[in-house]
Coordinates of C-alpha atoms and ligand atoms in Angstrom, one line a residue:
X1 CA -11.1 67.5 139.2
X2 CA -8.9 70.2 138.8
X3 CA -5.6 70.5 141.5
X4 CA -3.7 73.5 140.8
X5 CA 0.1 73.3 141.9
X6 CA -0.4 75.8 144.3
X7 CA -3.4 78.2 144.9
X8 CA -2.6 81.2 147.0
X9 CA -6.4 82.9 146.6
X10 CA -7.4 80.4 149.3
X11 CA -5.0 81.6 151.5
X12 CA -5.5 85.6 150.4
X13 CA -9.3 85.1 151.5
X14 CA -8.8 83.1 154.4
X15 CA -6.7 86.8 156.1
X16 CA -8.2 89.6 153.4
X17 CA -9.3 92.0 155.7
X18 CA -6.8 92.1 157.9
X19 CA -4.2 92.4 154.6
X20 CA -6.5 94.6 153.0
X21 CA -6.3 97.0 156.1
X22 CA -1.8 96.8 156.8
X23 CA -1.8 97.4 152.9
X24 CA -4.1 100.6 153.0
X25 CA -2.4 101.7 156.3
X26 CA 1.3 102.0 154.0
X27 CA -0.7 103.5 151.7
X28 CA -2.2 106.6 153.6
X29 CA 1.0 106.7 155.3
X30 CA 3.2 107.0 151.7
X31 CA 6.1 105.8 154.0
X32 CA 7.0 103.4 151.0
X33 CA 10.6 103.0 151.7
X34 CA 11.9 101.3 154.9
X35 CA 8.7 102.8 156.7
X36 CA 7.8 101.5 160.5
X37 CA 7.0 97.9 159.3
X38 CA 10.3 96.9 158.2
X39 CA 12.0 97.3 161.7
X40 CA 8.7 95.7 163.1
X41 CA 9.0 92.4 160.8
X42 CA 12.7 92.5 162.0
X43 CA 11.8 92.5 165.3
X44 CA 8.8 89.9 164.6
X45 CA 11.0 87.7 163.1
X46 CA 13.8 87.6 165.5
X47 CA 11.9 86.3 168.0
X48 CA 10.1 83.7 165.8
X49 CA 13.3 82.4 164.4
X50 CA 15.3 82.9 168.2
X51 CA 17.5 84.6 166.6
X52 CA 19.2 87.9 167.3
X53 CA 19.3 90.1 164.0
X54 CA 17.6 90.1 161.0
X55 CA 17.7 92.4 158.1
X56 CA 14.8 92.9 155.5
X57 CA 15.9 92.6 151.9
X58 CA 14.8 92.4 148.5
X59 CA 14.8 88.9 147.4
X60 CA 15.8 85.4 148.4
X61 CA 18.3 86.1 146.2
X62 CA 19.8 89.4 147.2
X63 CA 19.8 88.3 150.5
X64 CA 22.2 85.4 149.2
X65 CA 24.2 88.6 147.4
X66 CA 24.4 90.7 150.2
X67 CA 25.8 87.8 152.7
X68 CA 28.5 87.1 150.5
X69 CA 29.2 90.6 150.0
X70 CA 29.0 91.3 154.3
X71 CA 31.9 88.5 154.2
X72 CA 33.8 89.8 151.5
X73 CA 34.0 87.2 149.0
X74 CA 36.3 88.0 146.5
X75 CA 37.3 87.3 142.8
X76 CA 38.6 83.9 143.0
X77 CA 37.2 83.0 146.0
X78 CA 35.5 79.4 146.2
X79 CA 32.4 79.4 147.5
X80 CA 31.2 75.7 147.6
X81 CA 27.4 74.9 147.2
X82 CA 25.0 72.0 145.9
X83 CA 24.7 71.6 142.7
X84 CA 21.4 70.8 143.2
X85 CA 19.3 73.7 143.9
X86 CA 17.8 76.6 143.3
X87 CA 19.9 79.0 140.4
X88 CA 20.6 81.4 142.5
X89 CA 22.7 79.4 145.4
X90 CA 25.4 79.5 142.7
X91 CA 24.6 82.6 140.7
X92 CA 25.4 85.1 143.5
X93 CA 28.7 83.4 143.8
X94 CA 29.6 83.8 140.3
X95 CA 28.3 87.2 140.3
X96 CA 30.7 88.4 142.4
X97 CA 33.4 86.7 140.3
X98 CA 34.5 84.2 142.9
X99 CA 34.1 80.3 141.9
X100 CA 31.3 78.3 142.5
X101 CA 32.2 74.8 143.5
X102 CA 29.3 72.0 143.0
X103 CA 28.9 69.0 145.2
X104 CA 26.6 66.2 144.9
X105 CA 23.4 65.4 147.4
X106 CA 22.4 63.0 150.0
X107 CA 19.7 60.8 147.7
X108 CA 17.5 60.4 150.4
X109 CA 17.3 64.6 151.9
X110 CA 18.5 65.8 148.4
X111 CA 20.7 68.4 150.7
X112 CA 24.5 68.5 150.4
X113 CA 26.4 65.4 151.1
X114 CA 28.6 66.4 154.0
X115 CA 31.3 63.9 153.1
X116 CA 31.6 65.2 149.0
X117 CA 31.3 68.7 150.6
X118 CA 34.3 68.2 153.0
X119 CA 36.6 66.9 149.9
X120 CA 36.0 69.9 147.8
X121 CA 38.0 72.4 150.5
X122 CA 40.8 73.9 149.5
X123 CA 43.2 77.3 150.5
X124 CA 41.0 79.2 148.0
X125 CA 38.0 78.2 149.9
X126 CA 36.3 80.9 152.2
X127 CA 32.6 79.9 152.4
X128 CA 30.1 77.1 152.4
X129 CA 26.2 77.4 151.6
X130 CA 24.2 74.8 152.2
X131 CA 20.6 74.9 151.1
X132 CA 17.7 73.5 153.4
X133 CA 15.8 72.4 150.5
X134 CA 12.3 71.6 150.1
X135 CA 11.8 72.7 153.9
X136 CA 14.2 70.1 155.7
X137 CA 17.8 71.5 157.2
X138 CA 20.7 69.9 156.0
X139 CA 22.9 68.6 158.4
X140 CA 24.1 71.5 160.1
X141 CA 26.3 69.9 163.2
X142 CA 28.8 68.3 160.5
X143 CA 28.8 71.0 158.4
X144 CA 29.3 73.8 160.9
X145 CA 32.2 71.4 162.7
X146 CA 33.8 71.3 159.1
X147 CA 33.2 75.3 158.5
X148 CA 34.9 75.9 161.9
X149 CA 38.4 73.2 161.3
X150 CA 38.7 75.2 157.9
X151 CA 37.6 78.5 159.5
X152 CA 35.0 79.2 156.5
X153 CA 31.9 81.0 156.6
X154 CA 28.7 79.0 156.4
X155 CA 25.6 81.1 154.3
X156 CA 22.8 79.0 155.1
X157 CA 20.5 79.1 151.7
X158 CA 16.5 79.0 153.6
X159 CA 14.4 80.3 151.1
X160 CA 12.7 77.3 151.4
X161 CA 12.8 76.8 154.7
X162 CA 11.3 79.3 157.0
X163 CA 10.4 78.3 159.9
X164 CA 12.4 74.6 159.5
X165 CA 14.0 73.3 162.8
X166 CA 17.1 71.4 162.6
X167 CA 17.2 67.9 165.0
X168 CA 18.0 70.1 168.0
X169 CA 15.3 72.5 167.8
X170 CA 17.4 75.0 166.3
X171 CA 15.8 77.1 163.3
X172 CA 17.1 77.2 160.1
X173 CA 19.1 80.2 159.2
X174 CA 19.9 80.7 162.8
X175 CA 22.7 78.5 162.9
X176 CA 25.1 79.4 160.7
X177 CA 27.1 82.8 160.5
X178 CA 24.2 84.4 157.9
X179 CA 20.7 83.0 157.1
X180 CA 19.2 83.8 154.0
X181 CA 15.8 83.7 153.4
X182 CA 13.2 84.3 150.3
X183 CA 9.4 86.1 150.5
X184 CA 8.7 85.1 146.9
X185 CA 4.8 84.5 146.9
X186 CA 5.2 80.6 146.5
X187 CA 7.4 80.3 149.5
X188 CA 5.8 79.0 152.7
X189 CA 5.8 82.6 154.1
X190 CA 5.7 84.9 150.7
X191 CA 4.8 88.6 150.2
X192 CA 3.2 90.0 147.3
X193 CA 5.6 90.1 145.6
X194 CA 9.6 90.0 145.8
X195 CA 11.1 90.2 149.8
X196 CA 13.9 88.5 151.6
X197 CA 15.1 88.8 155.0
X198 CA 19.3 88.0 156.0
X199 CA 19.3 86.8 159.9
X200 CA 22.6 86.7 161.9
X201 CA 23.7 86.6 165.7
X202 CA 26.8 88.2 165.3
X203 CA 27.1 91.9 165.9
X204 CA 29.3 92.8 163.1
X205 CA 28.0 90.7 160.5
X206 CA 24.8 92.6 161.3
X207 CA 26.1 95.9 161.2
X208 CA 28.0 95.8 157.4
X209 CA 25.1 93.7 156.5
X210 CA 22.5 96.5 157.5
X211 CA 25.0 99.4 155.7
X212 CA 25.5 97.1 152.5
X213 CA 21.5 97.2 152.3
X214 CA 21.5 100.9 151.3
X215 CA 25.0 100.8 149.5
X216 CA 27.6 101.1 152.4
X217 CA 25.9 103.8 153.4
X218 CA 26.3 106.1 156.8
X219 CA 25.7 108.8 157.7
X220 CA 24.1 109.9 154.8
X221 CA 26.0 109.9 151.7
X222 CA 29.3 108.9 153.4
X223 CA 30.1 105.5 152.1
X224 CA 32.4 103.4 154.2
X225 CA 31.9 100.2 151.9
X226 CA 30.1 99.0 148.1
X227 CA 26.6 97.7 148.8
X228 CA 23.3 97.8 146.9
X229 CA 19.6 98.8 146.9
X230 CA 19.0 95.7 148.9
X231 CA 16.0 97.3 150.5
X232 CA 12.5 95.4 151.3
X233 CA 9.6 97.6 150.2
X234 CA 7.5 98.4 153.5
X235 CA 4.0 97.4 151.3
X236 CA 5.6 94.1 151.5
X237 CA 6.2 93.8 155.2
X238 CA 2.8 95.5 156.4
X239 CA 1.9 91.9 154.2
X240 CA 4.2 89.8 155.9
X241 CA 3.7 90.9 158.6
X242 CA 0.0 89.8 158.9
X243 CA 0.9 86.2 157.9
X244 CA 3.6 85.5 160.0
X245 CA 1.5 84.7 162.8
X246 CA -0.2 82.3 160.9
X247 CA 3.1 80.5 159.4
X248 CA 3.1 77.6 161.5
X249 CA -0.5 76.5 160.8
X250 CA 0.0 76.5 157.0
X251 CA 3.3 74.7 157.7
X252 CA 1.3 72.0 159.7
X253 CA -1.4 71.8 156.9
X254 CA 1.3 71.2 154.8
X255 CA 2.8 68.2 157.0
X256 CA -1.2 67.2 157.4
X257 CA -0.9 66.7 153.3
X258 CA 2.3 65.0 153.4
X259 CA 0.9 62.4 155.7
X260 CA -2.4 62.3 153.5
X261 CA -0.5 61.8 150.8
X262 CA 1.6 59.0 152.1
X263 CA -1.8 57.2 153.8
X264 CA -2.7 57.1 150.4
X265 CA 0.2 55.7 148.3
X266 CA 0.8 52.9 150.7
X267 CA -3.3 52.2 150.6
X268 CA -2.5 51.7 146.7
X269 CA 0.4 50.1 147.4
X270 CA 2.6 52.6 145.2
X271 CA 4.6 53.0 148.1
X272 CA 5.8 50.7 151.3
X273 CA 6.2 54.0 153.5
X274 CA 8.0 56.9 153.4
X275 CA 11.6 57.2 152.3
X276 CA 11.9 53.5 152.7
X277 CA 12.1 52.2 149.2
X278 CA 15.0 51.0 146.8
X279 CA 15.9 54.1 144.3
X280 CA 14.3 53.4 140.8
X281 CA 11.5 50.4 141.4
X282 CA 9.8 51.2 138.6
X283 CA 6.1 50.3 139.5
X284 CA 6.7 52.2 143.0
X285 CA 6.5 56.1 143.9
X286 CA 9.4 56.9 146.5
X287 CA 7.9 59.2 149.0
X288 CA 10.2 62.2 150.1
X289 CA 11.5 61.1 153.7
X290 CA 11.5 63.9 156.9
X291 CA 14.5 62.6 158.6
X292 CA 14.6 64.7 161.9
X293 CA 10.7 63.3 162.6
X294 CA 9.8 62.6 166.0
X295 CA 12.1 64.1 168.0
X296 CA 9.1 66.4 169.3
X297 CA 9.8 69.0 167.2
X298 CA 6.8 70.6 165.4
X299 CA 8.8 71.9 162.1
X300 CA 11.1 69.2 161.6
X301 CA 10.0 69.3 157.6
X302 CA 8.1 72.0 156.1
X303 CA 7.4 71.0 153.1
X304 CA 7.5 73.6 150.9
X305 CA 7.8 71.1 148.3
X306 CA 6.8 67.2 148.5
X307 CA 8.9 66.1 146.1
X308 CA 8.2 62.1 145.1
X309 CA 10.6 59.7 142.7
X310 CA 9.5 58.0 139.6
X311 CA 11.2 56.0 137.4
X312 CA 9.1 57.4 133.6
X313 CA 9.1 60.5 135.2
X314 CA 8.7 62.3 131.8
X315 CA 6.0 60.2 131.1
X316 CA 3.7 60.6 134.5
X317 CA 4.3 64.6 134.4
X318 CA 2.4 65.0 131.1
X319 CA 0.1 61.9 132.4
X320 CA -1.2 64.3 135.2
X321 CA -1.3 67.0 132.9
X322 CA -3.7 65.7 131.0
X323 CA -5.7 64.9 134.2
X324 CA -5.2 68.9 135.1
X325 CA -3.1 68.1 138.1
X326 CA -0.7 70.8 138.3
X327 CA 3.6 69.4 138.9
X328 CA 6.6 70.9 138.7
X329 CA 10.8 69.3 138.5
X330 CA 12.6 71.3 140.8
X331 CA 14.8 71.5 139.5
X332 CA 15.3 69.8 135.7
X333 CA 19.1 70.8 135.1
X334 CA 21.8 71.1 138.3
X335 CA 24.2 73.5 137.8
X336 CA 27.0 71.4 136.4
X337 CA 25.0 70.9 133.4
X338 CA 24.5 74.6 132.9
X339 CA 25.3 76.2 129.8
X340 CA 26.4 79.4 131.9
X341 CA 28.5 77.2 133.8
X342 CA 30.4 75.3 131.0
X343 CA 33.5 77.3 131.7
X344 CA 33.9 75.6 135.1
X345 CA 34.3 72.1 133.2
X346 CA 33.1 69.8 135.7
X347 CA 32.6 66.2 135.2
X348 CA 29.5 65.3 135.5
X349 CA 30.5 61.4 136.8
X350 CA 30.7 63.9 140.3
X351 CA 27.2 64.4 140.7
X352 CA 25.4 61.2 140.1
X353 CA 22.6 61.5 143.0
X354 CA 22.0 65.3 141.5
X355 CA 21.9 63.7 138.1
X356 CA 19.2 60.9 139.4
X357 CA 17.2 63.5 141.0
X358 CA 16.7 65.9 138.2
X359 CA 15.5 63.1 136.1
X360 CA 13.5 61.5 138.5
X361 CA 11.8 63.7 141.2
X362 CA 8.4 65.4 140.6
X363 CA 6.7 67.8 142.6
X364 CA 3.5 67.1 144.1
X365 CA 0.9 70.1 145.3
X366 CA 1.4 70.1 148.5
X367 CA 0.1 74.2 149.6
X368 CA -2.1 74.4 153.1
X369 CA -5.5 74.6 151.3
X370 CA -5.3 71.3 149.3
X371 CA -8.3 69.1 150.4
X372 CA -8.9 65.5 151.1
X373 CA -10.3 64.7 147.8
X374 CA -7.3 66.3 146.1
X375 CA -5.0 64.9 147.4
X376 CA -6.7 61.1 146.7
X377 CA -7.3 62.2 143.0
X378 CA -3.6 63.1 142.9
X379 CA -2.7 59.8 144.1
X380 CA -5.4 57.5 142.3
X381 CA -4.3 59.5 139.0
X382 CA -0.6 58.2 139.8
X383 CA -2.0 54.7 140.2
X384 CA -3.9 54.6 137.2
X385 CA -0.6 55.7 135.1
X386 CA 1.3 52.9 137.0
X387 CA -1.5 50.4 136.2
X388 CA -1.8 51.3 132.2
X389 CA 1.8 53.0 131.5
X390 CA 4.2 51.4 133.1
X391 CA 2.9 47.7 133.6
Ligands
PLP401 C1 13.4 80.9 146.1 C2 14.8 80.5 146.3 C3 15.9 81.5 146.2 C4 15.7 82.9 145.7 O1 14.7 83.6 146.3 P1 14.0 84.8 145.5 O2 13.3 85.5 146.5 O3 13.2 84.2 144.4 O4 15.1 85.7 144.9 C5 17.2 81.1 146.6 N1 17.4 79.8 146.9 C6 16.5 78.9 146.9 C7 16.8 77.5 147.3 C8 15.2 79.2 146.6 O5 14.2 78.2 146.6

């Protein structure tokens, strides 16, 4: 049996004539950039998110760009983020020439750990971005009560989390001064393409961030401030928009996998149950844990990933690849250990949970159209590695 990592023809079928039609529609209309749709997904995803701005943008990762450019980083600025994530989190920092500063993760979320977070501040420090990764929000009370006693910006990073409500019902992105979010086609809501959104609630922060999208820009060719071609191409929102309305179902196939999958492990006994295991037993598989669950919210994990622990790692990847089950390690090298990132000299005795995860973690498939059957080959194809590999 063959399980791809992630299939998005499924999903493409499942809505292909309505996509078919809000693609042709751009098209007749040749209103390519920033055409009706754009101000429509806004509006659309303002009130899915209860938020009340957002800005369509070209990438996860120029929204990232153009939130630290609304609050004006600057060269020399310190900007801390997790040095588990994502390359862009820290890439936009460094971009801009201010400093990224790396902090170590919470070994059971694999978000930033608040406490190594709060340590790191310093008078040079001016923003904080924590990244909801995987689809599960860090923990935003502690780190906005922090922000606010240092006065620092908080950039939320939800490129993977769209949708993700925080233990109070809040959604990602929403909660912090800017939310930053990524359309990339493997995302739980992605285009066809490259898209991004920024959300804020703050009026001003909305306003430079909706100038800085067409480089500082009004009126026409007066240029109050430096921004960018930040723009999201309307083709991609005429997409989006048809899919957004069915977000939260693929979400909840997604958390209907997750719970397969952990049915499954502890019926093989690879796992007790989830998140509840000791770090590195080596015959068991660590199931990723949702920690907001059952506080009757529907999106308390998203799962854009379901990322499990394993101590030969290595060895079970290429196991499963030889039993054409698609995995991936999100992510292999934090950004400590980056070559582009040497001249920071960290020491990498700071990030030993980071360190634990890159070697250990493995990404299952997890996308809405996985079946049954799957999802039990997955698993049975983990036990039979722990059966002949390990013991
Ligand atoms: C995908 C992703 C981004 C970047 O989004 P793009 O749309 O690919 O530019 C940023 N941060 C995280 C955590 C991501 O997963």
């Amino acid at each position: 049996m063959k399980v791809p990592l992630l299939d998005l023809k499924g999903q493409y079928n499942s809505i292909k004539k309505e996509i078919d039609d809000a693609v042709q529609r751009v098209i007749d209309s040749q209103y390519f950039i920033m055409g009706p749709d754009i101000a429509k997904l806004e509006e659309e995803i303002c009130t899915y998110l209860k938020c009340k701005y957002s800005i369509g943008v070209s990438s996860g990762t120029d929204a990232l760009l153009l939130a630290l450019m609304a609050i004006d980083i600057k060269p020399g600025d310190e900007v801390i983020v997790p040095t588990y994530s994502f390359f862009a989190t820290a890439g936009v920092v460094a971009r801009l020439n201010a400093i990224p500063v790396f902090t170590d993760i919470d070994p059971v979320t694999f978000n930033m750990d608040v406490d190594r977070m709060e340590k790191k501040i310093n008078s040079k420090t001016k923003a904080i971005i924590p990244v909801h990764l995987y689809g599960q929000s860090a923990d935003m009370d502690r780190i906005m009560e922090i922000a606010k006693k240092n006065n620092l910006y908080v950039i939320e990073d939800a490129a993977q989390a769209i949708g993700t409500q925080y233990k109070d019902g809040r959604f990602v992105g929403t909660i912090g001064h800017i939310g930053c979010f990524s359309f990339f086609p493997s995302k739980n809501l992605g285009g066809f393409g490259d898209g991004g959104i920024v959300t804020t609630n703050d009026s001003e922060l909305e306003h430079k961030l909706r100038i800085m999208r067409v480089h500082g820009m009004k009126p026409k060719y007066y240029h109050k401030a430096i921004g960018g071609n930040f723009r999201l191409d309307t083709l991609q929102a005429a997409v989006l928009r048809v899919k957004l309305p069915y977000l939260d179902s693929w979400s909840e196939a997604r958390r209907r996998n997750a719970a397969l999958y952990a049915k499954y492990f502890v019926r093989s006994g690879l796992s007790e149950k989830e998140g509840q295991l000791e770090w590195n037993d080596k015959n068991k598989v660590l199931l990723p844990k949702a920690v907001y669950k059952d506080l009757g919210f529907r999106n308390y994990h998203i799962y854009n990933q379901f990322v499990i622990r394993v101590e030969k790692r290595n060895e079970l990847w290429d196991f499963l690849k030889s039993k054409e089950i698609g995995c991936e390690v999100y992510y292999p090298v934090p950004f400590h250990r980056q070559e582009c990132f040497a001249y920071l000299n960290c020491s990498d005795d700071d990030y030993t949970h980071s360190n634990k995860a890159a070697e250990h973690t493995l990404a299952l498939p997890i996308y809405p159209e996985l079946s049954e059957e799957q999802i039990k080959y997955v698993v049975d194809s983990i036990a039979e590695f722990v059966m002949y590999k390990v013991a």
